[in-house]
């Protein structure tokens, strides 16, 4: 069944925890990034993990040894998953998978900003195949370009595909899932809503109907 | 004059500050990464900045808006510089430069691990030119491959070039500087030395003689 992931892109600890509690019933997981961790400290991962599984969107793009250290810290704080870049090459993503243990590693297959076309998109296919070979759990691919999700699904076998960009960025949950995503990632449409729980429920219903 | 940058890749706050104090006289700056920040908190940047200018080696590789948030946090904690990836494209590195204010943005031109050959190295020239065009202060290029520093210098005009990989990884300070680096980055050879100050002084003398 398709699942909803909240991109909790706020930078205030209390606000983060309040929103997470409000919408938890409708979520598969919560994705957090560096800005929240920089503002609230690493133990925000431990705190939010009490509410829902946490995916650390750290877009790790470093040499294998530093990658391991970052993955280890995320794991020690209780994260369920971590997002790493594939463009740094096979040894770096393999280091992430080796260090992750039961934590899931998600590799960025493609991004949605204009700059992604400068270099990254040329290598999507190779990055997807590499991620599959080293045993990554899943991929990140943009809901704003469902035709790219279809293409990535054709290479990815049964890996998870998490699709950001639904809502404020214009992507459609339904189209992303039909194209082959297993989970959609939604941020502002939920956390900026007047009634976050209502917004999350609407997306949840859209996915499960 | 060529300068020495310490890669302070430890994960203990007290140890980080002690080593920084011990070797400060020989340094141009100190480079720290996510593992230390994850372990010690963002205010380690403020603390170390009291000793020497701090470069945050965060290898930022995200969409423009998230890039801005990360750069802003580093700046607010007093960092002198931040390292970002060029691979994510022009809009992301421009976002970093726009947000940085007086802080210097260094763009990764090339990395030294084997995986860097999978995708990144194909784009070095374009990334160097892009970094120059958007107004980045400098580039990162590996001391382990001085012939690549020579090549990157031929494209980079008068940008700074910081060269990691001297010491434990086998790069030579002298060769990196002769090839066109303005600063060398040294980690373990200093912080794992029995006498860090002596190790730092030896490198400092090698650069200034």
Coordinates of C-alpha atoms in Angstrom, one line a residue:
Chain A
X1 CA 0.0 0.0 0.0
X2 CA 1.2 3.5 -0.8
X3 CA 2.4 5.5 2.1
X4 CA 2.6 9.2 3.1
X5 CA 5.8 10.7 4.4
X6 CA 5.8 14.1 6.0
X7 CA 8.8 16.4 5.0
X8 CA 9.0 18.2 8.3
X9 CA 11.0 21.2 7.1
X10 CA 10.5 23.4 10.1
X11 CA 13.4 24.6 12.3
X12 CA 11.7 24.9 15.6
X13 CA 11.9 21.8 18.0
X14 CA 8.5 22.4 19.7
X15 CA 6.7 23.1 16.4
X16 CA 8.2 20.0 14.8
X17 CA 7.1 17.8 17.7
X18 CA 3.6 19.3 17.8
X19 CA 3.0 18.9 14.1
X20 CA 4.3 15.3 14.2
X21 CA 1.9 14.4 16.9
X22 CA -1.0 16.1 15.2
X23 CA -0.6 14.1 11.9
X24 CA 1.0 10.9 13.0
X25 CA -2.0 8.7 12.4
X26 CA -1.8 9.4 8.7
X27 CA 1.9 8.9 8.2
X28 CA 4.2 6.1 7.2
X29 CA 7.3 8.1 8.3
X30 CA 8.7 11.6 8.8
X31 CA 11.6 13.0 6.8
X32 CA 13.8 15.6 8.5
X33 CA 16.8 17.5 7.1
X34 CA 19.9 19.3 8.2
X35 CA 18.2 22.7 8.9
X36 CA 16.1 21.1 11.7
X37 CA 19.0 19.2 13.1
X38 CA 21.2 22.2 13.1
X39 CA 18.6 24.2 14.9
X40 CA 17.4 21.6 17.4
X41 CA 20.3 19.2 17.8
X42 CA 20.7 15.6 16.9
X43 CA 18.4 14.4 19.7
X44 CA 15.4 15.7 17.7
X45 CA 15.8 12.4 15.9
X46 CA 15.4 10.5 19.1
X47 CA 12.4 12.6 20.1
X48 CA 10.6 12.4 16.8
X49 CA 11.3 8.6 16.6
X50 CA 9.0 8.2 19.6
X51 CA 6.2 9.4 17.3
X52 CA 7.0 7.9 13.9
X53 CA 10.0 6.3 12.1
X54 CA 12.4 9.0 11.0
X55 CA 14.2 9.3 7.7
X56 CA 17.3 11.6 7.8
X57 CA 17.4 13.6 4.6
X58 CA 21.1 14.4 4.9
X59 CA 21.9 14.0 1.2
X60 CA 25.3 12.6 2.3
X61 CA 27.8 13.2 -0.5
X62 CA 31.2 12.4 1.0
X63 CA 34.1 10.0 0.9
X64 CA 33.3 6.5 2.3
X65 CA 34.8 7.0 5.7
X66 CA 33.0 10.3 6.4
X67 CA 29.8 8.7 5.0
X68 CA 30.1 5.9 7.5
X69 CA 30.5 8.3 10.4
X70 CA 27.4 10.3 9.4
X71 CA 25.3 7.1 8.9
X72 CA 26.5 5.7 12.3
X73 CA 25.5 8.9 14.1
X74 CA 22.0 8.9 12.5
X75 CA 21.6 5.2 13.4
X76 CA 22.7 5.8 17.0
X77 CA 20.0 8.4 17.3
X78 CA 17.4 5.9 16.2
X79 CA 16.7 7.0 12.6
X80 CA 14.8 4.5 10.4
X81 CA 16.4 5.6 7.2
X82 CA 18.9 8.0 5.7
X83 CA 19.1 9.7 2.3
X84 CA 22.5 9.7 0.4
X85 CA 23.7 10.9 -3.0
X86 CA 24.6 8.4 -5.6
X87 CA 26.8 10.8 -7.7
X88 CA 29.7 10.4 -5.3
X89 CA 30.1 6.9 -6.6
X90 CA 29.8 3.2 -5.7
X91 CA 32.2 3.1 -2.8
X92 CA 30.5 5.9 -0.9
X93 CA 27.0 4.4 -1.2
X94 CA 28.3 0.9 -0.4
X95 CA 29.8 2.4 2.8
X96 CA 26.4 3.8 3.7
X97 CA 24.7 0.5 3.2
X98 CA 27.4 -1.4 5.1
X99 CA 27.2 0.9 8.0
X100 CA 23.4 1.2 8.1
X101 CA 22.6 -2.1 9.7
X102 CA 18.8 -2.4 9.9
X103 CA 18.4 1.3 8.9
X104 CA 17.3 1.8 5.3
X105 CA 19.5 3.7 2.8
X106 CA 17.7 5.7 0.2
X107 CA 19.7 7.0 -2.8
X108 CA 18.8 10.2 -4.7
X109 CA 18.1 9.0 -8.2
X110 CA 16.9 12.4 -9.4
X111 CA 16.1 15.9 -8.0
X112 CA 13.5 18.3 -9.2
X113 CA 15.3 21.7 -9.1
X114 CA 16.5 23.2 -12.4
X115 CA 20.2 22.7 -11.5
X116 CA 19.6 18.9 -11.4
X117 CA 19.6 19.0 -15.2
X118 CA 23.2 20.5 -15.3
X119 CA 24.9 17.2 -14.4
X120 CA 22.9 14.8 -12.3
X121 CA 20.1 13.8 -14.6
X122 CA 22.7 12.4 -17.2
X123 CA 23.6 9.7 -14.6
X124 CA 20.2 8.7 -13.3
X125 CA 20.2 5.3 -14.9
X126 CA 23.6 4.3 -13.7
X127 CA 22.9 5.6 -10.2
X128 CA 19.7 3.6 -10.0
X129 CA 21.4 0.4 -11.1
X130 CA 24.3 1.0 -8.7
X131 CA 22.0 1.6 -5.8
X132 CA 20.2 -1.6 -6.5
X133 CA 23.5 -3.6 -6.8
X134 CA 24.9 -2.3 -3.5
X135 CA 21.7 -3.2 -1.7
X136 CA 20.1 0.2 -1.0
X137 CA 16.5 -0.1 0.2
X138 CA 15.1 2.7 -2.0
X139 CA 15.4 5.7 -4.3
X140 CA 14.3 9.3 -4.3
X141 CA 12.6 10.5 -7.5
X142 CA 10.5 13.6 -8.2
X143 CA 6.7 13.5 -8.2
X144 CA 6.9 16.6 -10.3
X145 CA 8.0 14.4 -13.2
X146 CA 6.0 11.2 -13.1
X147 CA 7.3 10.1 -16.5
X148 CA 10.8 9.9 -14.8
X149 CA 9.3 7.8 -12.0
X150 CA 8.0 5.4 -14.6
X151 CA 11.4 5.2 -16.2
X152 CA 13.2 4.8 -12.8
X153 CA 10.7 2.1 -11.8
X154 CA 11.6 0.2 -15.0
X155 CA 15.2 -0.1 -13.7
X156 CA 14.6 -0.4 -10.0
X157 CA 13.0 -3.8 -9.6
X158 CA 11.0 -3.8 -6.3
X159 CA 13.0 -1.1 -4.5
X160 CA 11.0 1.5 -2.7
X161 CA 10.6 4.8 -4.5
X162 CA 9.9 7.9 -2.4
X163 CA 8.6 10.8 -4.4
X164 CA 8.9 14.4 -3.1
X165 CA 7.3 17.4 -4.7
X166 CA 3.7 16.7 -4.1
X167 CA 1.6 19.7 -3.1
X168 CA 3.3 23.1 -3.0
X169 CA 5.7 22.1 -5.8
X170 CA 2.8 20.9 -8.0
X171 CA 3.2 17.1 -8.1
X172 CA 0.2 14.8 -7.9
X173 CA 0.1 12.0 -5.3
X174 CA -2.1 9.8 -7.6
X175 CA 0.1 10.3 -10.6
X176 CA 3.3 9.6 -8.7
X177 CA 1.9 6.3 -7.3
X178 CA 0.5 5.3 -10.6
X179 CA 4.0 5.9 -12.1
X180 CA 5.6 3.5 -9.6
X181 CA 6.3 5.4 -6.5
X182 CA 5.7 3.5 -3.2
X183 CA 5.6 6.6 -1.0
X184 CA 4.9 10.3 -1.5
X185 CA 6.7 13.0 0.4
X186 CA 4.6 16.1 1.3
X187 CA 5.8 19.1 3.3
X188 CA 4.2 22.5 3.2
X189 CA 0.8 21.3 2.1
X190 CA 0.7 19.6 5.6
X191 CA 2.8 21.6 7.9
X192 CA 1.7 25.0 6.6
X193 CA -2.0 24.0 6.6
X194 CA -4.4 25.7 9.0
X195 CA -5.4 22.2 10.0
X196 CA -2.4 19.9 9.4
X197 CA -4.3 16.8 10.5
X198 CA -7.1 17.5 8.0
X199 CA -4.6 18.1 5.2
X200 CA -2.7 14.9 6.1
X201 CA -6.0 12.9 6.2
X202 CA -7.0 14.1 2.8
X203 CA -3.7 12.9 1.3
X204 CA -3.9 9.7 3.2
X205 CA -7.4 9.1 1.8
X206 CA -6.2 9.9 -1.7
X207 CA -3.5 7.2 -1.4
X208 CA -5.7 4.5 0.2
X209 CA -8.9 4.9 -1.7
Chain B
X1 CA 51.6 32.8 0.8
X2 CA 50.5 29.2 1.0
X3 CA 48.5 28.3 4.1
X4 CA 47.9 25.3 6.3
X5 CA 44.3 24.2 7.1
X6 CA 43.7 21.6 9.8
X7 CA 41.0 19.0 9.0
X8 CA 39.8 18.5 12.6
X9 CA 38.1 15.2 12.0
X10 CA 37.6 14.2 15.6
X11 CA 34.2 13.8 17.3
X12 CA 34.9 14.9 20.8
X13 CA 34.4 18.5 21.7
X14 CA 37.1 18.8 24.3
X15 CA 39.7 17.0 22.1
X16 CA 38.7 19.3 19.2
X17 CA 39.3 22.4 21.2
X18 CA 42.5 21.2 22.8
X19 CA 44.1 20.3 19.5
X20 CA 42.9 23.5 17.9
X21 CA 44.6 25.5 20.7
X22 CA 47.8 23.5 20.5
X23 CA 48.4 24.1 16.8
X24 CA 46.6 27.4 16.2
X25 CA 49.9 29.3 15.6
X26 CA 50.6 27.4 12.5
X27 CA 47.1 27.5 10.9
X28 CA 45.3 29.6 8.4
X29 CA 42.0 28.0 9.3
X30 CA 40.3 24.8 10.7
X31 CA 38.0 22.6 8.6
X32 CA 35.3 20.7 10.5
X33 CA 32.6 18.3 9.1
X34 CA 29.3 16.9 10.0
X35 CA 30.5 14.1 12.3
X36 CA 32.0 16.6 14.8
X37 CA 28.9 18.9 14.5
X38 CA 26.6 15.9 15.0
X39 CA 28.5 14.8 18.1
X40 CA 29.2 18.2 19.6
X41 CA 26.4 20.5 18.4
X42 CA 26.4 23.5 16.2
X43 CA 28.0 25.7 18.8
X44 CA 31.3 23.9 18.4
X45 CA 31.6 26.3 15.4
X46 CA 31.2 29.3 17.7
X47 CA 33.7 27.9 20.2
X48 CA 36.4 27.0 17.6
X49 CA 35.9 30.3 15.8
X50 CA 37.4 31.9 18.9
X51 CA 40.6 30.1 18.1
X52 CA 40.8 30.2 14.3
X53 CA 38.5 30.8 11.3
X54 CA 36.3 27.8 10.7
X55 CA 35.4 26.2 7.3
X56 CA 32.3 24.0 7.5
X57 CA 32.9 21.0 5.3
X58 CA 29.3 20.2 4.9
X59 CA 29.5 19.2 1.2
X60 CA 26.0 20.7 0.8
X61 CA 24.2 19.0 -2.1
X62 CA 20.6 20.1 -2.0
X63 CA 18.0 22.2 -3.7
X64 CA 18.6 26.0 -3.6
X65 CA 16.2 26.7 -0.7
X66 CA 17.6 24.0 1.7
X67 CA 21.1 25.0 0.7
X68 CA 20.3 28.6 1.8
X69 CA 19.0 27.4 5.1
X70 CA 22.2 25.3 5.8
X71 CA 24.5 28.2 4.7
X72 CA 22.6 30.6 6.9
X73 CA 22.9 28.4 10.0
X74 CA 26.7 28.1 9.4
X75 CA 27.0 31.8 9.0
X76 CA 25.0 32.5 12.1
X77 CA 27.3 30.4 14.1
X78 CA 30.3 32.4 12.9
X79 CA 31.8 30.1 10.2
X80 CA 34.4 31.7 7.9
X81 CA 33.6 29.4 5.0
X82 CA 31.5 26.5 3.8
X83 CA 32.1 23.7 1.3
X84 CA 29.3 22.9 -1.2
X85 CA 29.0 20.5 -4.1
X86 CA 28.9 21.7 -7.6
X87 CA 27.3 18.6 -8.9
X88 CA 23.8 19.7 -7.9
X89 CA 24.0 22.5 -10.4
X90 CA 24.2 26.3 -10.9
X91 CA 21.1 27.3 -9.0
X92 CA 22.2 25.5 -5.8
X93 CA 25.7 26.9 -5.7
X94 CA 24.4 30.4 -6.6
X95 CA 22.0 30.1 -3.7
X96 CA 25.0 29.3 -1.4
X97 CA 27.0 32.3 -2.7
X98 CA 24.0 34.6 -2.4
X99 CA 23.3 33.6 1.2
X100 CA 26.9 33.5 2.3
X101 CA 27.4 37.2 2.8
X102 CA 31.1 37.7 3.8
X103 CA 31.4 34.0 4.4
X104 CA 33.5 32.2 1.7
X105 CA 31.9 29.5 -0.4
X106 CA 34.2 26.7 -1.6
X107 CA 33.0 24.3 -4.3
X108 CA 34.2 20.7 -4.6
X109 CA 35.9 20.5 -8.0
X110 CA 37.2 17.0 -7.5
X111 CA 37.4 14.4 -4.8
X112 CA 40.1 11.8 -4.2
X113 CA 38.2 8.6 -3.4
X114 CA 37.8 5.9 -6.1
X115 CA 34.0 6.6 -6.5
X116 CA 34.8 10.1 -7.6
X117 CA 35.7 8.6 -11.0
X118 CA 32.3 7.1 -11.4
X119 CA 30.5 10.3 -12.3
X120 CA 32.0 13.4 -10.7
X121 CA 35.3 13.7 -12.5
X122 CA 33.7 13.9 -15.9
X123 CA 32.2 17.2 -14.9
X124 CA 35.2 18.9 -13.2
X125 CA 35.8 21.5 -15.8
X126 CA 32.2 22.6 -16.0
X127 CA 31.9 22.7 -12.2
X128 CA 35.1 24.9 -11.9
X129 CA 33.9 27.4 -14.5
X130 CA 30.4 27.5 -13.0
X131 CA 31.9 28.1 -9.5
X132 CA 34.0 30.9 -10.9
X133 CA 31.0 32.5 -12.7
X134 CA 28.7 32.5 -9.7
X135 CA 31.4 34.1 -7.5
X136 CA 32.5 31.3 -5.3
X137 CA 35.7 32.1 -3.4
X138 CA 37.5 28.9 -4.0
X139 CA 37.6 25.2 -5.0
X140 CA 38.5 21.9 -3.4
X141 CA 40.9 19.7 -5.4
X142 CA 42.9 16.7 -4.3
X143 CA 46.6 16.9 -3.3
X144 CA 46.9 13.2 -4.1
X145 CA 46.6 14.2 -7.8
X146 CA 48.8 17.3 -8.3
X147 CA 48.4 17.1 -12.1
X148 CA 44.7 17.6 -11.6
X149 CA 45.4 20.7 -9.5
X150 CA 47.5 22.0 -12.3
X151 CA 44.6 21.5 -14.7
X152 CA 42.0 23.0 -12.3
X153 CA 44.3 26.0 -11.8
X154 CA 44.4 26.6 -15.5
X155 CA 40.6 27.1 -15.5
X156 CA 40.2 28.8 -12.1
X157 CA 41.9 32.2 -12.5
X158 CA 42.8 33.5 -9.1
X159 CA 40.4 31.6 -7.0
X160 CA 41.6 29.9 -3.9
X161 CA 42.3 26.2 -4.2
X162 CA 42.3 24.1 -1.0
X163 CA 43.9 20.7 -1.4
X164 CA 43.1 17.9 1.0
X165 CA 44.9 14.6 1.1
X166 CA 48.3 15.7 2.3
X167 CA 49.9 13.3 4.9
X168 CA 48.1 10.1 5.7
X169 CA 46.6 9.9 2.2
X170 CA 50.0 10.3 0.6
X171 CA 49.8 13.8 -1.0
X172 CA 52.7 16.1 -0.8
X173 CA 52.3 19.7 0.5
X174 CA 55.1 21.0 -1.8
X175 CA 53.8 19.4 -4.9
X176 CA 50.2 20.6 -4.3
X177 CA 51.4 24.2 -3.8
X178 CA 53.6 24.0 -6.9
X179 CA 50.7 22.7 -8.9
X180 CA 48.6 25.7 -7.9
X181 CA 46.9 25.1 -4.6
X182 CA 46.8 28.1 -2.3
X183 CA 46.2 26.1 0.9
X184 CA 46.7 22.5 1.9
X185 CA 44.4 20.6 4.2
X186 CA 46.0 18.1 6.7
X187 CA 44.1 16.0 9.2
X188 CA 45.5 12.8 10.8
X189 CA 49.2 13.8 10.3
X190 CA 48.5 16.6 12.8
X191 CA 45.7 15.5 15.1
X192 CA 47.0 11.9 15.5
X193 CA 50.6 13.0 16.0
X194 CA 52.2 12.4 19.4
X195 CA 53.0 16.1 19.3
X196 CA 50.5 17.9 17.2
X197 CA 52.2 21.3 17.5
X198 CA 55.4 19.8 16.2
X199 CA 53.7 18.1 13.3
X200 CA 51.9 21.3 12.4
X201 CA 55.1 23.4 12.6
X202 CA 56.9 21.0 10.3
X203 CA 54.1 21.4 7.7
X204 CA 54.0 25.2 8.3
X205 CA 57.8 25.4 7.7
X206 CA 57.5 23.3 4.6
X207 CA 55.0 25.8 3.2
X208 CA 56.8 28.9 4.1
X209 CA 60.5 28.1 3.4

